[in-house]
Coordinates of C-alpha atoms and ligand atoms in Angstrom, one line a residue:
X72 CA 38.9 57.6 27.3
X73 CA 36.5 57.5 25.3
X74 CA 37.1 53.9 24.1
X75 CA 36.5 52.7 27.5
X76 CA 32.9 54.5 27.7
X77 CA 33.0 52.5 24.3
X78 CA 33.7 48.9 26.0
X79 CA 31.6 49.7 29.0
X80 CA 28.9 50.2 27.0
X81 CA 29.4 47.7 24.9
X82 CA 29.9 45.1 27.5
X83 CA 26.4 45.8 28.8
X84 CA 24.5 46.1 26.2
X85 CA 25.7 42.5 25.9
X86 CA 24.9 41.4 29.9
X87 CA 20.9 42.9 28.5
X88 CA 21.3 40.8 25.8
X89 CA 22.0 37.6 27.1
X90 CA 19.5 37.7 30.7
X91 CA 16.5 38.5 27.8
X92 CA 18.2 35.2 25.9
X93 CA 18.3 33.4 29.5
X94 CA 15.2 34.3 30.2
X95 CA 13.7 33.3 27.3
X96 CA 15.4 30.1 26.7
X97 CA 14.7 29.7 30.6
X98 CA 11.5 26.4 30.3
X99 CA 8.7 27.7 32.9
X100 CA 8.7 24.2 33.8
X101 CA 12.3 22.3 34.8
X102 CA 11.3 18.8 33.1
X103 CA 15.0 18.1 32.1
X104 CA 14.1 14.4 31.3
X105 CA 10.3 13.3 30.3
X106 CA 9.8 9.7 32.2
X107 CA 7.6 9.2 28.7
X108 CA 6.7 5.1 30.8
X109 CA 2.7 5.3 31.0
X110 CA 2.5 4.3 34.8
X111 CA 0.7 6.3 37.8
X112 CA 3.5 7.7 39.3
X113 CA 4.3 5.6 43.1
X114 CA 2.9 8.4 44.8
X115 CA -0.6 8.6 43.2
X116 CA -0.7 4.4 43.9
X117 CA -0.3 5.4 47.3
X118 CA -2.7 8.5 47.7
X119 CA -5.2 6.1 45.5
X120 CA -4.3 3.5 48.1
X121 CA -5.2 5.5 51.4
X122 CA -8.1 6.4 49.8
X123 CA -10.1 4.0 49.3
X124 CA -12.9 3.4 52.1
X125 CA -11.9 0.9 55.3
X126 CA -14.1 -2.5 55.1
X127 CA -16.8 -1.6 57.6
X128 CA -15.9 -4.5 60.2
X129 CA -19.8 -4.6 61.6
X130 CA -20.5 -5.3 58.0
X131 CA -18.3 -8.6 57.7
X132 CA -21.2 -10.0 60.1
X133 CA -24.6 -9.2 57.9
X134 CA -25.3 -13.0 56.2
X135 CA -26.2 -12.7 52.6
X136 CA -27.0 -15.3 49.8
X137 CA -24.3 -15.4 46.7
X138 CA -27.2 -16.0 43.6
X139 CA -25.6 -18.2 41.1
X140 CA -26.8 -17.0 38.2
X141 CA -25.2 -13.9 38.6
X142 CA -22.7 -15.3 40.1
X143 CA -21.9 -17.5 38.2
X144 CA -21.1 -14.1 35.0
X145 CA -18.2 -12.6 37.0
X146 CA -15.1 -13.5 35.4
X147 CA -13.3 -17.1 37.0
X148 CA -9.4 -15.3 37.2
X149 CA -8.1 -17.2 34.7
X150 CA -10.2 -19.2 31.2
X151 CA -10.2 -22.9 31.1
X152 CA -8.8 -24.6 28.2
X153 CA -12.1 -26.7 27.9
X154 CA -14.1 -28.0 25.2
X155 CA -18.2 -29.9 24.4
X156 CA -17.4 -33.9 25.8
X157 CA -20.0 -36.1 24.6
X158 CA -21.4 -36.4 21.6
X159 CA -21.8 -38.7 18.8
X160 CA -18.7 -40.2 16.8
X161 CA -20.9 -40.5 13.1
X162 CA -19.4 -39.5 10.1
X163 CA -20.3 -35.8 9.5
X164 CA -21.0 -35.1 13.1
X165 CA -19.7 -32.7 13.2
X166 CA -21.3 -31.3 10.0
X167 CA -24.3 -32.4 11.2
X168 CA -24.7 -31.1 15.4
X169 CA -21.5 -28.6 15.7
X170 CA -19.7 -29.0 18.9
X171 CA -17.3 -27.0 20.4
X172 CA -13.8 -28.4 20.2
X173 CA -10.9 -26.1 22.3
X174 CA -7.2 -25.8 20.7
X175 CA -4.0 -25.3 23.1
X176 CA -1.9 -23.2 21.5
X177 CA 1.5 -23.6 23.0
X178 CA 1.6 -26.5 20.8
X179 CA 3.3 -24.6 18.5
X180 CA 6.1 -24.5 20.6
X181 CA 8.8 -27.9 21.8
X182 CA 8.1 -28.8 25.2
X183 CA 12.2 -27.4 25.3
X184 CA 11.6 -24.3 24.2
X185 CA 7.8 -23.2 25.7
X186 CA 9.8 -22.4 28.7
X187 CA 11.5 -19.0 27.3
X188 CA 8.6 -17.9 25.2
X189 CA 7.0 -18.1 28.0
X190 CA 8.9 -15.6 29.5
X191 CA 9.8 -13.3 26.9
X192 CA 6.1 -13.4 26.1
X193 CA 5.7 -11.7 29.5
X194 CA 7.4 -9.6 29.4
X195 CA 6.2 -8.1 26.3
X196 CA 3.5 -7.9 27.4
X197 CA 4.1 -6.5 30.4
X198 CA 5.1 -3.3 27.7
X199 CA 3.3 -3.7 26.0
X200 CA 0.0 -3.4 29.7
X201 CA 2.1 0.0 30.0
X202 CA 1.9 1.3 26.9
X203 CA -1.7 1.3 26.4
X204 CA -2.6 2.6 30.2
X205 CA -3.1 5.6 30.9
X206 CA -4.0 7.2 34.4
X207 CA -7.5 7.9 33.3
X208 CA -7.7 3.8 33.5
X209 CA -7.5 3.7 37.0
X210 CA -10.0 3.4 39.5
X211 CA -11.1 6.1 41.5
X212 CA -13.8 5.3 44.3
X213 CA -16.3 9.5 45.7
X214 CA -16.1 9.0 49.3
X215 CA -19.7 9.0 50.8
X216 CA -20.4 12.9 52.0
X217 CA -17.5 15.5 50.6
X218 CA -18.0 18.1 50.5
X219 CA -15.5 19.1 48.0
X220 CA -18.4 19.6 44.4
X221 CA -15.9 18.8 40.2
X222 CA -16.3 17.2 37.3
X223 CA -15.5 13.1 37.5
X224 CA -15.1 12.8 33.2
X225 CA -15.2 14.4 29.8
X226 CA -12.4 16.2 31.3
X227 CA -9.5 16.8 27.8
X228 CA -6.9 19.1 27.1
X229 CA -4.6 19.3 24.5
X230 CA -0.8 18.8 24.6
X231 CA 0.0 22.3 25.9
X232 CA -3.0 23.7 26.0
X233 CA -5.0 24.9 28.4
X234 CA -8.4 24.7 30.3
X235 CA -11.1 26.0 32.3
X236 CA -11.9 23.0 35.1
X237 CA -16.0 23.2 34.8
X238 CA -18.3 22.6 37.6
X239 CA -15.3 23.3 40.4
X240 CA -17.4 24.4 44.3
X241 CA -16.8 23.8 48.2
X242 CA -20.1 23.4 50.2
X243 CA -18.6 22.8 53.9
X244 CA -19.9 23.9 57.3
X245 CA -19.2 27.1 58.3
X246 CA -15.9 28.0 59.7
X247 CA -13.7 30.6 60.3
X248 CA -11.7 30.1 57.6
X249 CA -12.1 27.6 54.3
X250 CA -8.9 26.5 52.1
X251 CA -9.0 23.9 49.3
X252 CA -5.6 22.5 47.7
X253 CA -5.0 21.2 44.2
X254 CA -2.1 19.1 43.5
X255 CA -1.3 18.2 39.2
X256 CA 1.2 15.9 38.2
X257 CA 1.7 16.9 34.0
X258 CA 0.7 20.4 34.2
X259 CA 0.3 23.6 36.4
X260 CA -3.0 25.2 38.2
X261 CA -3.9 28.6 37.9
X262 CA -7.1 30.9 37.7
X263 CA -8.1 33.1 34.7
X264 CA -9.8 35.9 36.7
X265 CA -9.0 36.8 41.1
X266 CA -11.8 37.5 43.1
X267 CA -11.9 40.3 46.0
X268 CA -11.2 38.5 49.3
X269 CA -9.6 34.7 47.9
X270 CA -6.0 34.8 48.5
X271 CA -4.1 32.7 45.8
X272 CA -0.9 30.1 45.9
X273 CA 1.1 28.1 44.5
X274 CA -0.8 30.2 40.2
X275 CA 1.2 28.5 37.8
X276 CA 2.5 25.9 40.0
X277 CA 2.0 22.3 39.7
X278 CA 0.7 23.3 44.1
X279 CA -1.6 25.9 44.2
X280 CA -4.3 26.8 47.8
X281 CA -7.0 28.8 47.7
X282 CA -7.9 30.1 50.9
X283 CA -11.0 32.5 52.0
X284 CA -12.6 33.5 55.0
X285 CA -16.1 34.1 52.6
X286 CA -17.1 30.4 51.0
X287 CA -19.5 32.6 48.3
X288 CA -16.1 34.1 47.0
X289 CA -14.1 31.1 47.5
X290 CA -17.0 29.7 44.9
X291 CA -16.9 32.1 42.9
X292 CA -12.8 31.8 42.2
X293 CA -13.3 27.9 42.0
X294 CA -15.2 29.3 39.0
X295 CA -12.0 30.6 37.7
X296 CA -9.4 27.6 38.2
X297 CA -7.5 26.5 35.5
X298 CA -5.5 24.0 33.8
X299 CA -2.2 24.5 31.1
X300 CA -0.3 21.1 30.7
X301 CA 3.2 21.6 30.5
X302 CA 5.1 17.9 30.4
X303 CA 4.7 17.4 26.7
X304 CA 3.0 13.4 26.4
X305 CA 0.3 12.9 24.8
X306 CA -2.4 10.0 24.9
X307 CA -1.8 9.9 28.4
X308 CA -4.2 12.1 31.2
X309 CA -2.7 14.1 34.9
X310 CA -5.1 13.0 38.2
X311 CA -5.3 16.2 39.8
X312 CA -5.7 15.6 43.0
X313 CA -8.3 18.9 45.4
X314 CA -8.6 19.0 48.3
X315 CA -10.3 20.9 51.7
X316 CA -9.4 19.9 55.3
X317 CA -10.4 16.2 56.1
X318 CA -11.8 15.1 52.9
X319 CA -9.7 15.1 49.2
X320 CA -11.0 14.5 46.3
X321 CA -9.5 12.6 42.5
X322 CA -10.1 13.2 38.6
X323 CA -8.8 12.8 35.9
X324 CA -8.0 15.3 32.6
X325 CA -6.7 13.2 30.0
X326 CA -3.8 14.6 27.5
X327 CA -3.7 14.2 23.9
X328 CA -4.4 15.4 20.4
X329 CA -7.1 15.7 19.1
X330 CA -7.9 13.4 16.3
X331 CA -6.6 14.0 13.0
X332 CA -9.8 12.7 10.4
X333 CA -9.1 11.4 7.1
X334 CA -11.5 12.5 4.8
X335 CA -12.8 10.9 1.3
X336 CA -14.2 12.8 -1.5
X337 CA -16.9 11.3 -2.3
X338 CA -17.9 13.4 -5.3
X339 CA -21.5 15.5 -6.3
X340 CA -24.9 14.3 -4.1
X341 CA -27.3 11.5 -5.8
X342 CA -26.7 7.7 -6.2
X343 CA -23.5 5.9 -5.0
X344 CA -21.3 6.3 -7.6
X345 CA -18.6 3.3 -7.4
X346 CA -15.9 4.2 -9.6
X347 CA -15.2 6.6 -7.1
X348 CA -15.8 5.5 -4.1
X349 CA -15.2 1.6 -4.1
X350 CA -11.7 0.3 -5.9
X351 CA -12.1 -3.3 -5.7
X352 CA -9.2 -4.9 -4.1
X353 CA -7.8 -8.6 -4.6
X354 CA -4.5 -11.5 -4.5
X355 CA -3.6 -13.5 -6.9
X356 CA -1.7 -17.0 -7.6
X357 CA -0.9 -18.4 -10.4
X358 CA -4.6 -18.9 -11.0
X359 CA -4.5 -15.8 -14.3
X360 CA -8.0 -18.2 -16.1
X361 CA -9.5 -17.6 -12.8
X362 CA -8.7 -14.0 -12.4
X363 CA -9.3 -13.2 -16.2
X364 CA -12.6 -14.0 -15.7
X365 CA -13.4 -11.9 -12.2
X366 CA -12.5 -9.4 -14.1
X367 CA -14.7 -10.1 -16.9
X368 CA -17.4 -10.3 -14.9
X369 CA -16.4 -6.4 -12.9
X370 CA -16.2 -4.6 -15.8
X371 CA -20.2 -6.8 -17.2
X372 CA -21.3 -3.8 -14.2
X373 CA -19.0 -1.9 -13.0
X374 CA -17.0 -0.5 -15.8
X375 CA -14.6 1.7 -14.1
X376 CA -14.1 0.6 -10.8
X377 CA -10.3 0.2 -10.4
X378 CA -8.9 -3.1 -9.8
X379 CA -6.1 -3.8 -7.3
X380 CA -4.2 -6.8 -8.2
X381 CA -1.3 -8.7 -5.8
X382 CA 0.9 -10.8 -7.2
X383 CA 3.2 -13.5 -5.8
X384 CA 2.7 -15.7 -8.8
X385 CA 6.4 -16.9 -9.9
X386 CA 5.9 -16.3 -13.3
X387 CA 4.0 -13.2 -13.4
X388 CA 1.6 -12.9 -16.5
X389 CA 0.4 -9.3 -17.7
X390 CA -2.4 -8.7 -16.8
X391 CA -3.9 -5.3 -18.7
X392 CA -6.2 -3.0 -19.4
X393 CA -8.0 0.2 -18.1
X394 CA -7.7 0.8 -14.5
X395 CA -6.4 -2.2 -13.6
X396 CA -3.9 -1.3 -12.0
X397 CA -1.1 -5.2 -10.8
X398 CA 1.6 -5.6 -8.7
X399 CA 4.3 -8.4 -9.1
X400 CA 5.2 -9.2 -5.9
X401 CA 8.0 -11.7 -4.5
X402 CA 7.6 -15.8 -5.7
X403 CA 5.1 -17.0 -2.6
X404 CA 5.1 -13.9 -0.9
X405 CA 2.0 -15.1 0.6
X406 CA -1.4 -14.7 1.4
X407 CA -2.3 -11.5 3.9
X408 CA 1.6 -10.2 2.4
X409 CA -0.7 -9.9 -0.8
X410 CA -3.7 -8.7 0.8
X411 CA -1.8 -5.9 2.8
X412 CA 0.5 -4.9 -0.2
X413 CA -3.6 -4.2 -2.3
X414 CA -5.2 -2.6 0.2
X415 CA -1.8 -0.1 1.2
X416 CA -2.1 1.3 -3.0
X417 CA -6.3 2.1 -2.5
X418 CA -7.1 5.7 -2.8
X419 CA -11.1 5.7 -2.3
X420 CA -12.8 5.3 0.8
X421 CA -14.1 2.0 0.6
X422 CA -12.4 -1.1 -0.8
X423 CA -13.8 -4.1 -1.7
X424 CA -12.4 -7.8 -0.9
X425 CA -12.6 -10.7 -3.2
X426 CA -11.1 -13.8 -4.1
X427 CA -9.0 -13.9 -8.0
X428 CA -12.2 -17.2 -8.0
X429 CA -15.3 -14.4 -7.5
X430 CA -17.5 -13.8 -10.4
X431 CA -20.1 -11.1 -10.3
X432 CA -23.3 -11.9 -10.7
X433 CA -27.1 -9.0 -10.9
X434 CA -26.7 -9.8 -7.2
X435 CA -23.1 -8.1 -6.7
X436 CA -24.9 -5.0 -5.5
X437 CA -21.7 -3.0 -4.5
X438 CA -24.1 -0.3 -4.0
X439 CA -26.5 -1.6 -0.9
X440 CA -22.9 -2.6 1.6
X441 CA -22.2 1.5 0.0
X442 CA -25.2 2.4 1.5
X443 CA -25.2 0.2 5.0
X444 CA -21.3 1.4 5.1
X445 CA -22.7 4.9 3.9
X446 CA -25.8 5.3 6.9
X447 CA -24.5 2.9 9.9
X448 CA -21.2 3.4 12.0
X449 CA -20.0 -0.7 10.7
X450 CA -16.6 0.0 9.5
X451 CA -17.0 -3.5 7.5
X452 CA -19.7 -5.9 5.7
X453 CA -19.0 -9.0 4.1
X454 CA -21.9 -10.5 2.0
X455 CA -22.6 -13.9 0.7
X456 CA -21.0 -16.4 -1.6
X457 CA -22.1 -18.9 -3.7
X458 CA -21.2 -22.6 -4.2
X459 CA -21.7 -24.1 -7.9
X460 CA -23.6 -26.4 -5.8
X461 CA -25.8 -23.4 -5.1
X462 CA -25.4 -23.4 -1.3
X463 CA -24.5 -20.0 0.2
X464 CA -22.4 -18.9 2.1
X465 CA -22.0 -16.0 5.3
X466 CA -19.1 -17.5 7.5
X467 CA -19.9 -15.2 10.2
X468 CA -17.8 -15.8 13.4
X469 CA -18.9 -13.6 16.8
X470 CA -15.7 -13.9 18.6
X471 CA -14.6 -13.5 22.5
X472 CA -12.1 -13.1 24.3
X473 CA -12.2 -14.4 28.1
X474 CA -8.3 -13.1 30.1
X475 CA -6.8 -15.4 31.1
X476 CA -4.4 -15.4 33.8
X477 CA 0.0 -16.0 32.9
X478 CA -0.8 -18.6 30.7
X479 CA -2.3 -16.0 28.2
X480 CA -6.2 -15.5 27.5
X481 CA -9.1 -17.8 26.0
X482 CA -10.5 -16.8 22.6
X483 CA -14.1 -18.0 21.7
X484 CA -15.2 -18.2 17.7
X485 CA -19.1 -19.5 17.4
X486 CA -20.2 -19.7 14.5
X487 CA -23.8 -16.2 14.5
X488 CA -23.7 -13.4 14.6
X489 CA -25.2 -11.1 18.0
X490 CA -28.0 -9.3 16.5
X491 CA -30.3 -8.0 13.2
X492 CA -29.1 -4.1 12.1
X493 CA -32.6 -2.6 12.2
X494 CA -33.3 -0.8 9.0
X495 CA -31.3 -3.6 7.2
X496 CA -33.6 -6.7 7.8
X497 CA -30.4 -9.0 5.6
X498 CA -27.9 -7.4 7.8
X499 CA -26.6 -8.0 10.9
X500 CA -23.5 -7.2 13.5
X501 CA -21.2 -10.5 14.3
X502 CA -17.3 -10.1 14.6
X503 CA -15.6 -12.3 11.4
X504 CA -17.4 -12.3 8.2
X505 CA -16.0 -14.1 4.4
X506 CA -13.9 -13.4 2.0
X507 CA -16.1 -10.9 0.4
X508 CA -16.6 -8.2 1.4
X509 CA -16.4 -3.8 1.7
X510 CA -15.1 -1.8 4.2
X511 CA -13.7 1.4 5.2
X512 CA -10.2 1.5 3.7
X513 CA -7.9 3.7 6.9
X514 CA -9.8 0.8 9.0
X515 CA -8.0 -2.1 7.6
X516 CA -5.0 -0.3 6.6
X517 CA -4.4 0.6 10.6
X518 CA -5.6 -2.7 11.0
X519 CA -3.6 -4.6 8.2
X520 CA -2.6 -8.5 7.6
X521 CA -0.4 -9.6 9.4
X522 CA 2.0 -11.0 6.0
X523 CA 3.8 -13.1 8.3
X524 CA 0.1 -16.0 7.7
X525 CA 1.6 -16.9 4.3
X526 CA -0.9 -19.8 3.2
X527 CA -4.2 -20.4 6.1
X528 CA -5.0 -17.0 6.9
X529 CA -8.5 -14.9 7.3
X530 CA -10.6 -14.9 10.7
X531 CA -6.8 -13.9 12.0
X532 CA -7.5 -9.9 10.7
X533 CA -10.7 -10.1 12.5
X534 CA -8.8 -11.6 15.6
X535 CA -6.4 -8.3 15.4
X536 CA -9.6 -5.8 14.5
X537 CA -11.3 -6.9 17.7
X538 CA -12.1 -4.0 18.9
X539 CA -11.0 -1.1 16.8
X540 CA -13.6 -3.1 13.6
X541 CA -17.1 -2.5 13.7
X542 CA -18.5 -5.4 12.0
X543 CA -21.4 -6.6 9.6
X544 CA -22.5 -9.4 7.1
X545 CA -25.9 -8.8 4.8
X546 CA -26.8 -12.2 3.2
X547 CA -28.8 -9.6 0.2
X548 CA -25.3 -9.2 -1.3
X549 CA -23.6 -12.4 -3.4
X550 CA -21.1 -12.9 -5.7
X551 CA -20.3 -16.8 -7.5
X552 CA -17.5 -18.2 -6.9
X553 CA -16.6 -20.5 -9.3
X554 CA -16.5 -24.0 -9.0
X555 CA -14.0 -25.6 -6.1
X556 CA -15.1 -28.8 -5.1
X557 CA -13.6 -31.1 -7.0
X558 CA -15.3 -34.4 -8.4
X559 CA -12.8 -36.9 -10.0
X560 CA -13.6 -37.4 -13.4
X561 CA -12.5 -34.2 -13.6
X562 CA -9.1 -34.0 -14.0
X563 CA -7.4 -30.4 -12.0
X564 CA -5.1 -28.5 -14.4
X565 CA -1.9 -27.8 -13.2
X566 CA -1.7 -24.7 -11.9
X567 CA -4.6 -25.8 -9.6
X568 CA -2.8 -28.4 -7.9
X569 CA 0.2 -26.5 -7.5
X570 CA -1.9 -23.7 -6.2
X571 CA -4.1 -26.7 -4.2
X572 CA -0.7 -27.6 -2.7
X573 CA -0.1 -23.9 -1.6
X574 CA -3.3 -23.1 -0.7
X575 CA -4.5 -25.5 1.3
X576 CA -1.3 -27.6 2.9
X577 CA -1.6 -30.3 5.9
X578 CA -3.0 -29.3 9.3
X579 CA 0.2 -30.9 11.1
X580 CA 2.1 -28.4 8.6
X581 CA 4.2 -25.5 9.3
X582 CA 1.9 -23.1 7.6
X583 CA -0.4 -24.5 10.9
X584 CA 2.2 -24.0 13.8
X585 CA 2.6 -20.3 12.4
X586 CA -0.6 -19.3 12.9
X587 CA -0.3 -21.0 16.1
X588 CA 2.6 -19.2 17.4
X589 CA 1.1 -16.4 16.2
X590 CA -2.2 -17.1 18.2
X591 CA 0.0 -17.7 21.4
X592 CA 3.1 -15.3 21.2
X593 CA 1.7 -11.8 19.7
X594 CA -2.2 -12.0 20.6
X595 CA -1.2 -14.3 23.8
X596 CA -3.7 -16.6 23.8
X597 CA -3.7 -20.4 25.5
X598 CA -6.8 -21.9 23.3
X599 CA -9.0 -21.0 20.7
X600 CA -11.6 -23.4 20.4
X601 CA -14.6 -22.4 18.6
X602 CA -17.6 -25.0 17.0
Ligands
NAG247 C1 -2.4 22.6 51.9 O1 -1.6 22.8 51.5 C2 -0.5 23.2 52.5 C3 1.0 23.1 52.2 O2 0.7 22.9 50.5 C4 -0.5 21.9 53.9 O3 -0.4 23.0 54.7 C5 -2.4 22.4 53.6 O4 -2.7 21.6 55.3 C6 -3.0 21.7 53.0 N1 -4.3 22.1 53.5 C7 -5.6 21.1 53.0 C8 -7.1 21.1 52.9 O5 -4.6 19.9 52.7
NAG248 C1 -18.0 8.7 -11.2 O1 -16.3 9.3 -10.3 C2 -15.6 8.9 -11.9 C3 -14.1 8.6 -10.8 O2 -14.0 9.7 -10.2 C4 -16.0 9.7 -12.9 O3 -15.3 9.6 -13.5 C5 -17.6 9.6 -13.0 O4 -17.3 11.2 -14.2 C6 -18.2 9.1 -12.1 N1 -19.6 9.6 -12.7 C7 -20.5 9.6 -12.7 C8 -22.0 9.8 -13.3 O5 -20.6 11.6 -11.5

């Protein structure tokens, strides 16, 4: 008898525990699988199409005159690979009267493989678009005389968190019963408070209805509407539908994590402490005499700044000394691989890129470049390089991308800049600069240097960074270039000759092919024009 009672008791305890466990693990929203493809659901798309206002047939007959000067600014459907024609065919013509030349990128591939390349590129591009677009990028049109009031932009919720939806209201003609519906797809709707005289249906679900015979009570209730993200899928957006009799509106709520900052402790306030703020990074290959001259010149002005050296020479020599980090890489890994390695080791807020044959002088005032980055929103600022002849270059380039169709986009590079920076009369905003620049370390690491670009490369970094790097250039911070101009009566050293063979291959070489191939496939360009 006693053992039977014990068994029954045990059975009851076990079932209660089971129910509790089940209730606890029961998901509020049952998402068994999550479609993490970035694309608007078909329902949303269909709905958007339906909502587009019917073209008014009466307006089709109203005459108009096209204003060429403005209409011409609208993007054509596809860019065309064209340079400037005509001009003189004189020696040095390109130097004196720079003309725009155009280079098709598909020439990097044999005719036989081009079709296959094009297909593969199209497939990768489609994937890229799906990953980078969210419903927050969709066009939403607000209809005329809509009685619904709602937020049009700026709403954001962290994954799986709740927000109040601000600004909701209805201004409608008198009627017996007012109804509003909400529909969401990545989360649920609810009310943070209940207002008298308003019936709430579907609270805590993806579809919620509020009804009331009193408009003012309904509007009071609308001030308490909340949205909770329930599907964990950050960096996307939920399109919420808000409707009342005869009228619909849509707005998006971005679902995303806050941006985690990466802050650097720059020490006590006062003068800029360059050693605490800047690391000098360079890449060397065979030219140890040049590198030593660079180090010596840096030490004259900045005795404790860290210098990071990436080295892919065949028989690396030891480069040592205080505040020097020398990283040896496999032989001939290349130019961008070396830049990547050097930059990856930087722990200061800023990194200064220099070539191994530069020489610091009294004009190489890093404080000025730091000041520009500290006081503006720029991420990277270039200086100027003075040749032995006295000629000083900043190599400023503007970069723009014109959309194209299946053939790819067109990349346009032009010498020049966009505008002067207020408060810094020697500095301008541009898109690409010379091999001598100071940059926010985390931004440069984000963009990265494509290690496939082994030999001839520089502006490719700025092309990859377009849209995320904000670039400037100042011509009053100058570094000297150890002579590069070949004088026939001065014999080159052995290492200089080997260096030249690797660094300046002929235009028809594999290196140029690799470069054009990357522009064609990776960046999806059909054409490069430049002057
Ligand atoms: C609100 O949704 C209900 C069903 O969910 C529907 O019957 C009603 O017509 C909708 N009302 C409005 C104003 O769209
Ligand atoms: C500058 O920074 C370096 C490295 O952080 C530090 O050792 C040095 O004491 C600082 N100098 C001054 C003047 O604060």
